[in-house]
Amino acid sequence: MRQFITIALLSALPTLSFAHTASPFLLPEVFDSKSDSVSFQSSITVEKFFVPSRNFKTSYQVTNPNGKTESINAAAELKKFNIAEFNLNDDGTYRIRTKEATGNPTKYALIDGHWLRVRPPRPANAAPMQQPPANAEQKAPQQAPANQPPRFVAEDQVPANAKTVQTTNIYIAESFVTKGKPSPIPNVENKGFEFKFLTHPNELFTGESLKAQVLMNGKAVPNLEVDVFKGASSYQPNAKRDQPPVKTNAKGEVEVKFNEAGIYLITTAYPEASPDSTKQPAAQTYTYSVTVEVTE
């Protein structure tokens, strides 16, 4: 059974402001095709896959069943998502992947032994903060526990002699489309952050699992939490999107079991954010996702 996604429909979906997990994603219009071409969408989703929240700048790499890779650009760049397309000239499995995509850099400052995230100043032309009605109940501002250091600092409050670092978040989003019968997918390159699929991502069925090994520069990444979200549109506000997270084992292997048919976003970040603010943040972080379809 094939699941079709209408990309035009997604253009009307709202931005979400209350969630906390942001991930890039690629969403093909179809995962199993008989056509000569396929289009797909890319965006950032904020915990509500597949509702696009904001766009990010990227080009794409498409690897065909013969192992040849070509770069393509978006056919349309909108505020919340891109749309692109490519030809399916041969039978087999195609991999789509973002290329040279990064999020906004994050600045940290070392203050009193803790690395605090630096918040940029509020733009002069920004809309004024909304004030509560005059008759609204006044509440004291919520204070952090006395033993908990602050997590943020305003840019104009950073001491002139404070040590600062900047981190870069690399976005990697990929998906797979098959025309005809599935074919072997590209091997990992043992460079950077990668998922080495032990299960073909276009041969997933209910009651079965997707298995993969998570690698960083070719070495296994153990004990890494991986989040799983089931796709639903904004017309399904009460749909249960988030699924139980899973973790990689000592060999970096992860298994995601699917109990229902649908489209799933599997996403993770490396290295995971440390709750210990005395440790210097990594200079480079990765946010990865793969989008798959599970059929009955």
mmCIF file of C-alpha atoms in Angstrom:
data_model
loop_
_atom_site.group_PDB
_atom_site.id
_atom_site.type_symbol
_atom_site.label_atom_id
_atom_site.label_comp_id
_atom_site.label_asym_id
_atom_site.label_seq_id
_atom_site.Cartn_x
_atom_site.Cartn_y
_atom_site.Cartn_z
ATOM 1 C CA MET A 1 0.000 0.000 0.000
ATOM 2 C CA ARG A 2 1.373 3.384 -0.952
ATOM 3 C CA GLN A 3 0.939 6.496 1.155
ATOM 4 C CA PHE A 4 0.702 9.755 -0.789
ATOM 5 C CA ILE A 5 1.452 13.104 0.798
ATOM 6 C CA THR A 6 0.054 16.251 -0.747
ATOM 7 C CA ILE A 7 2.780 18.832 -0.399
ATOM 8 C CA ALA A 8 0.468 21.674 -1.395
ATOM 9 C CA LEU A 9 -1.706 20.904 1.616
ATOM 10 C CA LEU A 10 1.211 21.379 3.974
ATOM 11 C CA SER A 11 1.710 24.974 2.891
ATOM 12 C CA ALA A 12 -1.232 26.013 5.043
ATOM 13 C CA LEU A 13 -0.026 24.336 8.224
ATOM 14 C CA PRO A 14 0.779 26.598 11.180
ATOM 15 C CA THR A 15 4.018 27.278 12.991
ATOM 16 C CA LEU A 16 4.214 25.743 16.456
ATOM 17 C CA SER A 17 5.688 27.828 19.217
ATOM 18 C CA PHE A 18 5.339 25.706 22.321
ATOM 19 C CA ALA A 19 7.303 22.577 21.555
ATOM 20 C CA HIS A 20 10.966 22.060 22.301
ATOM 21 C CA THR A 21 12.314 19.459 19.889
ATOM 22 C CA ALA A 22 13.306 20.858 16.501
ATOM 23 C CA SER A 23 14.467 18.650 13.644
ATOM 24 C CA PRO A 24 15.087 19.029 9.922
ATOM 25 C CA PHE A 25 13.188 16.620 7.686
ATOM 26 C CA LEU A 26 12.741 15.564 4.071
ATOM 27 C CA LEU A 27 9.293 14.404 2.996
ATOM 28 C CA PRO A 28 8.844 12.787 -0.441
ATOM 29 C CA GLU A 29 5.387 12.957 -2.000
ATOM 30 C CA VAL A 30 5.588 9.162 -2.302
ATOM 31 C CA PHE A 31 8.062 6.525 -1.117
ATOM 32 C CA ASP A 32 7.137 3.847 -3.675
ATOM 33 C CA SER A 33 6.815 5.316 -7.148
ATOM 34 C CA LYS A 34 5.855 4.208 -10.641
ATOM 35 C CA SER A 35 6.377 7.680 -12.058
ATOM 36 C CA ASP A 36 9.361 9.164 -13.880
ATOM 37 C CA SER A 37 9.889 11.878 -11.282
ATOM 38 C CA VAL A 38 9.196 12.656 -7.641
ATOM 39 C CA SER A 39 8.957 15.856 -5.625
ATOM 40 C CA PHE A 40 9.763 16.358 -1.968
ATOM 41 C CA GLN A 41 9.647 18.929 0.788
ATOM 42 C CA SER A 42 12.263 20.018 3.330
ATOM 43 C CA SER A 43 11.707 22.013 6.490
ATOM 44 C CA ILE A 44 12.231 22.206 10.229
ATOM 45 C CA THR A 45 9.517 20.603 12.323
ATOM 46 C CA VAL A 46 9.079 21.456 15.970
ATOM 47 C CA GLU A 47 8.040 18.158 17.528
ATOM 48 C CA LYS A 48 4.910 17.956 15.366
ATOM 49 C CA PHE A 49 6.004 16.034 12.291
ATOM 50 C CA PHE A 50 5.050 16.639 9.564
ATOM 51 C CA VAL A 51 3.989 20.197 10.257
ATOM 52 C CA PRO A 52 6.654 22.595 8.889
ATOM 53 C CA SER A 53 7.677 25.298 11.330
ATOM 54 C CA ARG A 54 10.430 27.189 9.523
ATOM 55 C CA ASN A 55 12.675 26.788 6.515
ATOM 56 C CA PHE A 56 16.437 26.312 6.399
ATOM 57 C CA LYS A 57 18.857 26.925 3.564
ATOM 58 C CA THR A 58 20.083 23.774 1.828
ATOM 59 C CA SER A 59 20.749 22.119 -1.480
ATOM 60 C CA TYR A 60 20.353 18.362 -1.950
ATOM 61 C CA GLN A 61 22.243 15.279 -3.039
ATOM 62 C CA VAL A 62 20.394 12.502 -4.861
ATOM 63 C CA THR A 63 22.122 9.125 -5.224
ATOM 64 C CA ASN A 64 20.551 6.877 -7.880
ATOM 65 C CA PRO A 65 20.384 3.046 -7.872
ATOM 66 C CA ASN A 66 23.658 2.904 -9.826
ATOM 67 C CA GLY A 67 25.510 4.807 -7.105
ATOM 68 C CA LYS A 68 25.852 8.066 -9.039
ATOM 69 C CA THR A 69 25.262 11.217 -6.977
ATOM 70 C CA GLU A 70 24.051 14.542 -8.340
ATOM 71 C CA SER A 71 23.375 17.845 -6.608
ATOM 72 C CA ILE A 72 20.075 19.659 -7.068
ATOM 73 C CA ASN A 73 18.572 22.890 -5.781
ATOM 74 C CA ALA A 74 15.099 23.704 -4.555
ATOM 75 C CA ALA A 75 12.506 24.479 -7.202
ATOM 76 C CA ALA A 76 10.791 26.827 -4.743
ATOM 77 C CA GLU A 77 12.020 28.369 -1.486
ATOM 78 C CA LEU A 78 9.134 29.436 0.741
ATOM 79 C CA LYS A 79 9.095 30.862 4.252
ATOM 80 C CA LYS A 80 8.348 27.554 5.937
ATOM 81 C CA PHE A 81 9.636 24.946 3.522
ATOM 82 C CA ASN A 82 11.379 24.162 0.242
ATOM 83 C CA ILE A 83 10.042 22.083 -2.627
ATOM 84 C CA ALA A 84 12.355 20.190 -4.990
ATOM 85 C CA GLU A 85 12.075 17.388 -7.524
ATOM 86 C CA PHE A 86 14.244 14.943 -9.435
ATOM 87 C CA ASN A 87 13.879 12.318 -12.145
ATOM 88 C CA LEU A 88 13.540 8.573 -11.577
ATOM 89 C CA ASN A 89 15.267 7.360 -14.716
ATOM 90 C CA ASP A 90 16.097 3.858 -13.469
ATOM 91 C CA ASP A 91 14.371 1.254 -11.336
ATOM 92 C CA GLY A 92 15.651 0.883 -7.790
ATOM 93 C CA THR A 93 16.163 2.948 -4.645
ATOM 94 C CA TYR A 94 17.153 6.619 -4.590
ATOM 95 C CA ARG A 95 18.587 8.389 -1.550
ATOM 96 C CA ILE A 96 17.806 12.077 -0.986
ATOM 97 C CA ARG A 97 19.968 13.989 1.473
ATOM 98 C CA THR A 98 20.502 17.600 2.488
ATOM 99 C CA LYS A 99 23.823 19.162 1.507
ATOM 100 C CA GLU A 100 25.863 21.705 3.471
ATOM 101 C CA ALA A 101 22.943 22.652 5.709
ATOM 102 C CA THR A 102 23.575 24.384 9.027
ATOM 103 C CA GLY A 103 21.465 26.040 11.659
ATOM 104 C CA ASN A 104 22.160 29.447 13.149
ATOM 105 C CA PRO A 105 25.412 29.462 15.153
ATOM 106 C CA THR A 106 25.047 29.553 18.933
ATOM 107 C CA LYS A 107 27.298 31.646 21.163
ATOM 108 C CA TYR A 108 28.250 30.699 24.726
ATOM 109 C CA ALA A 109 30.078 32.717 27.381
ATOM 110 C CA LEU A 110 32.007 31.385 30.390
ATOM 111 C CA ILE A 111 30.756 33.306 33.418
ATOM 112 C CA ASP A 112 31.522 32.304 37.015
ATOM 113 C CA GLY A 113 32.595 28.844 35.886
ATOM 114 C CA HIS A 114 29.454 28.133 33.835
ATOM 115 C CA TRP A 115 28.898 28.226 30.077
ATOM 116 C CA LEU A 116 25.790 30.311 29.434
ATOM 117 C CA ARG A 117 23.995 30.612 26.129
ATOM 118 C CA VAL A 118 24.170 34.186 24.878
ATOM 119 C CA ARG A 119 20.881 35.705 23.826
ATOM 120 C CA PRO A 120 21.146 38.365 21.112
ATOM 121 C CA PRO A 121 19.718 41.804 21.885
ATOM 122 C CA ARG A 122 16.095 42.419 21.074
ATOM 123 C CA PRO A 123 15.792 44.249 17.716
ATOM 124 C CA ALA A 124 14.919 47.928 18.032
ATOM 125 C CA ASN A 125 11.988 47.499 15.638
ATOM 126 C CA ALA A 126 10.631 44.395 17.379
ATOM 127 C CA ALA A 127 6.996 44.399 18.422
ATOM 128 C CA PRO A 128 6.531 45.439 22.058
ATOM 129 C CA MET A 129 6.094 42.700 24.629
ATOM 130 C CA GLN A 130 2.421 41.976 25.247
ATOM 131 C CA GLN A 131 1.295 43.303 28.614
ATOM 132 C CA PRO A 132 -1.338 41.513 30.724
ATOM 133 C CA PRO A 133 -4.724 43.224 31.151
ATOM 134 C CA ALA A 134 -4.909 45.757 33.967
ATOM 135 C CA ASN A 135 -7.355 43.581 35.904
ATOM 136 C CA ALA A 136 -5.310 40.409 35.474
ATOM 137 C CA GLU A 137 -4.068 38.657 38.584
ATOM 138 C CA GLN A 138 -0.483 39.715 39.306
ATOM 139 C CA LYS A 139 1.935 36.889 40.012
ATOM 140 C CA ALA A 140 5.516 37.031 41.155
ATOM 141 C CA PRO A 141 8.005 35.970 38.488
ATOM 142 C CA GLN A 142 9.060 32.365 38.704
ATOM 143 C CA GLN A 143 12.519 32.017 40.186
ATOM 144 C CA ALA A 144 15.030 29.291 39.400
ATOM 145 C CA PRO A 145 16.059 27.082 42.333
ATOM 146 C CA ALA A 146 18.790 28.663 44.436
ATOM 147 C CA ASN A 147 21.247 25.868 43.640
ATOM 148 C CA GLN A 148 20.624 25.981 39.886
ATOM 149 C CA PRO A 149 22.850 28.316 37.842
ATOM 150 C CA PRO A 150 21.288 30.389 35.058
ATOM 151 C CA ARG A 151 21.303 28.944 31.514
ATOM 152 C CA PHE A 152 21.190 32.159 29.481
ATOM 153 C CA VAL A 153 22.750 35.595 29.523
ATOM 154 C CA ALA A 154 21.862 38.677 27.495
ATOM 155 C CA GLU A 155 24.566 39.717 25.056
ATOM 156 C CA ASP A 156 24.918 43.160 26.620
ATOM 157 C CA GLN A 157 25.497 41.522 30.018
ATOM 158 C CA VAL A 158 28.515 39.445 28.960
ATOM 159 C CA PRO A 159 31.691 40.735 30.703
ATOM 160 C CA ALA A 160 34.256 42.181 28.319
ATOM 161 C CA ASN A 161 36.921 39.692 29.464
ATOM 162 C CA ALA A 162 34.651 36.601 29.377
ATOM 163 C CA LYS A 163 35.764 33.664 27.257
ATOM 164 C CA THR A 164 33.280 32.934 24.468
ATOM 165 C CA VAL A 165 32.850 30.087 21.987
ATOM 166 C CA GLN A 166 30.549 29.564 19.032
ATOM 167 C CA THR A 167 28.967 26.255 18.066
ATOM 168 C CA THR A 168 27.744 25.218 14.625
ATOM 169 C CA ASN A 169 24.786 22.860 14.239
ATOM 170 C CA ILE A 170 24.968 20.735 11.087
ATOM 171 C CA TYR A 171 21.619 19.543 9.722
ATOM 172 C CA ILE A 172 21.497 16.133 8.052
ATOM 173 C CA ALA A 173 18.104 14.981 6.775
ATOM 174 C CA GLU A 174 17.585 12.090 4.400
ATOM 175 C CA SER A 175 14.921 9.835 2.938
ATOM 176 C CA PHE A 176 14.576 7.115 0.309
ATOM 177 C CA VAL A 177 12.311 6.600 -2.694
ATOM 178 C CA THR A 178 12.039 3.337 -4.654
ATOM 179 C CA LYS A 179 10.857 2.885 -8.230
ATOM 180 C CA GLY A 180 10.005 -0.741 -8.927
ATOM 181 C CA LYS A 181 11.957 -3.130 -6.708
ATOM 182 C CA PRO A 182 14.239 -1.886 -3.897
ATOM 183 C CA SER A 183 17.980 -1.913 -4.583
ATOM 184 C CA PRO A 184 20.991 -1.629 -2.238
ATOM 185 C CA ILE A 185 21.433 1.822 -0.714
ATOM 186 C CA PRO A 186 24.746 3.753 -0.585
ATOM 187 C CA ASN A 187 27.386 2.623 1.892
ATOM 188 C CA VAL A 188 28.413 4.894 4.746
ATOM 189 C CA GLU A 189 31.518 6.997 4.170
ATOM 190 C CA ASN A 190 32.817 6.782 7.769
ATOM 191 C CA LYS A 191 32.988 10.583 7.812
ATOM 192 C CA GLY A 192 30.961 12.751 10.131
ATOM 193 C CA PHE A 193 27.657 11.628 11.655
ATOM 194 C CA GLU A 194 25.927 8.760 9.822
ATOM 195 C CA PHE A 195 23.244 6.092 10.099
ATOM 196 C CA LYS A 196 24.346 2.749 8.669
ATOM 197 C CA PHE A 197 21.069 1.026 7.827
ATOM 198 C CA LEU A 198 20.911 -2.674 8.637
ATOM 199 C CA THR A 199 17.302 -2.805 7.385
ATOM 200 C CA HIS A 200 16.321 -1.440 3.979
ATOM 201 C CA PRO A 201 14.431 1.817 4.700
ATOM 202 C CA ASN A 202 11.936 1.163 1.881
ATOM 203 C CA GLU A 203 10.988 -2.311 3.109
ATOM 204 C CA LEU A 204 9.305 -1.590 6.431
ATOM 205 C CA PHE A 205 6.078 -3.258 7.554
ATOM 206 C CA THR A 206 3.901 -3.122 10.658
ATOM 207 C CA GLY A 207 5.123 -5.386 13.418
ATOM 208 C CA GLU A 208 8.690 -5.177 12.115
ATOM 209 C CA SER A 209 11.654 -2.949 12.934
ATOM 210 C CA LEU A 210 14.114 -0.576 11.364
ATOM 211 C CA LYS A 211 17.633 -1.430 12.487
ATOM 212 C CA ALA A 212 20.664 0.809 12.039
ATOM 213 C CA GLN A 213 24.086 1.516 13.472
ATOM 214 C CA VAL A 214 24.908 5.083 14.464
ATOM 215 C CA LEU A 215 28.446 6.180 13.596
ATOM 216 C CA MET A 216 30.639 9.213 14.146
ATOM 217 C CA ASN A 217 33.663 9.222 11.851
ATOM 218 C CA GLY A 218 33.192 5.489 11.442
ATOM 219 C CA LYS A 219 33.069 4.731 15.176
ATOM 220 C CA ALA A 220 29.980 3.453 16.977
ATOM 221 C CA VAL A 221 28.012 5.956 19.068
ATOM 222 C CA PRO A 222 26.701 4.105 22.156
ATOM 223 C CA ASN A 223 23.898 5.146 24.510
ATOM 224 C CA LEU A 224 22.501 7.833 22.192
ATOM 225 C CA GLU A 225 18.796 8.641 22.537
ATOM 226 C CA VAL A 226 16.818 8.548 19.298
ATOM 227 C CA ASP A 227 13.355 10.140 19.061
ATOM 228 C CA VAL A 228 10.531 8.778 16.917
ATOM 229 C CA PHE A 229 7.519 10.752 15.638
ATOM 230 C CA LYS A 230 4.532 9.503 13.647
ATOM 231 C CA GLY A 231 3.356 11.862 10.933
ATOM 232 C CA ALA A 232 0.039 13.672 11.279
ATOM 233 C CA SER A 233 -1.327 16.864 9.740
ATOM 234 C CA SER A 234 -2.606 19.983 11.494
ATOM 235 C CA TYR A 235 -6.120 18.658 10.838
ATOM 236 C CA GLN A 236 -5.354 15.977 13.435
ATOM 237 C CA PRO A 237 -4.513 18.123 16.481
ATOM 238 C CA ASN A 238 -5.079 15.282 18.930
ATOM 239 C CA ALA A 239 -3.036 12.696 17.038
ATOM 240 C CA LYS A 240 -0.335 10.989 19.071
ATOM 241 C CA ARG A 241 2.798 11.876 17.189
ATOM 242 C CA ASP A 242 5.585 11.152 19.642
ATOM 243 C CA GLN A 243 6.488 7.501 20.084
ATOM 244 C CA PRO A 244 8.672 5.976 22.824
ATOM 245 C CA PRO A 245 12.326 6.982 22.316
ATOM 246 C CA VAL A 246 14.990 4.327 21.878
ATOM 247 C CA LYS A 247 18.722 4.217 22.628
ATOM 248 C CA THR A 248 21.730 2.812 20.847
ATOM 249 C CA ASN A 249 23.481 -0.136 22.481
ATOM 250 C CA ALA A 250 27.197 -0.553 23.159
ATOM 251 C CA LYS A 251 27.776 -1.222 19.440
ATOM 252 C CA GLY A 252 25.868 1.897 18.412
ATOM 253 C CA GLU A 253 22.982 -0.197 17.114
ATOM 254 C CA VAL A 254 19.413 1.029 17.389
ATOM 255 C CA GLU A 255 16.091 -0.696 16.702
ATOM 256 C CA VAL A 256 12.814 1.119 16.069
ATOM 257 C CA LYS A 257 9.743 -1.120 16.099
ATOM 258 C CA PHE A 258 6.598 -0.036 14.264
ATOM 259 C CA ASN A 259 3.195 -1.151 15.529
ATOM 260 C CA GLU A 260 1.181 0.929 13.051
ATOM 261 C CA ALA A 261 1.393 1.846 9.393
ATOM 262 C CA GLY A 262 2.262 5.439 8.595
ATOM 263 C CA ILE A 263 5.100 7.853 7.963
ATOM 264 C CA TYR A 264 7.713 8.239 10.690
ATOM 265 C CA LEU A 265 10.459 10.714 11.481
ATOM 266 C CA ILE A 266 13.449 9.224 13.289
ATOM 267 C CA THR A 267 15.686 11.947 14.680
ATOM 268 C CA THR A 268 18.577 12.493 17.065
ATOM 269 C CA ALA A 269 21.244 15.016 18.030
ATOM 270 C CA TYR A 270 24.948 14.438 18.641
ATOM 271 C CA PRO A 271 26.558 15.063 20.984
ATOM 272 C CA GLU A 272 23.616 15.195 23.347
ATOM 273 C CA ALA A 273 23.312 18.397 25.340
ATOM 274 C CA SER A 274 25.070 18.074 28.682
ATOM 275 C CA PRO A 275 23.214 19.209 31.820
ATOM 276 C CA ASP A 276 26.630 20.129 33.279
ATOM 277 C CA SER A 277 27.121 23.777 32.363
ATOM 278 C CA THR A 278 30.730 23.690 33.586
ATOM 279 C CA LYS A 279 31.682 21.687 30.479
ATOM 280 C CA GLN A 280 32.581 23.643 27.358
ATOM 281 C CA PRO A 281 30.017 23.127 24.556
ATOM 282 C CA ALA A 282 31.152 21.183 21.503
ATOM 283 C CA ALA A 283 32.285 23.356 18.605
ATOM 284 C CA GLN A 284 30.220 21.281 16.175
ATOM 285 C CA THR A 285 26.941 19.464 16.739
ATOM 286 C CA TYR A 286 24.730 17.387 14.459
ATOM 287 C CA THR A 287 20.960 17.130 14.154
ATOM 288 C CA TYR A 288 20.000 14.119 12.038
ATOM 289 C CA SER A 289 16.734 12.705 10.738
ATOM 290 C CA VAL A 290 15.456 10.058 8.371
ATOM 291 C CA THR A 291 11.867 9.858 7.126
ATOM 292 C CA VAL A 292 10.427 6.415 6.358
ATOM 293 C CA GLU A 293 7.106 4.853 5.425
ATOM 294 C CA VAL A 294 5.728 1.777 7.177
ATOM 295 C CA THR A 295 3.115 -0.237 5.282
ATOM 296 C CA GLU A 296 0.783 -3.040 6.306
#
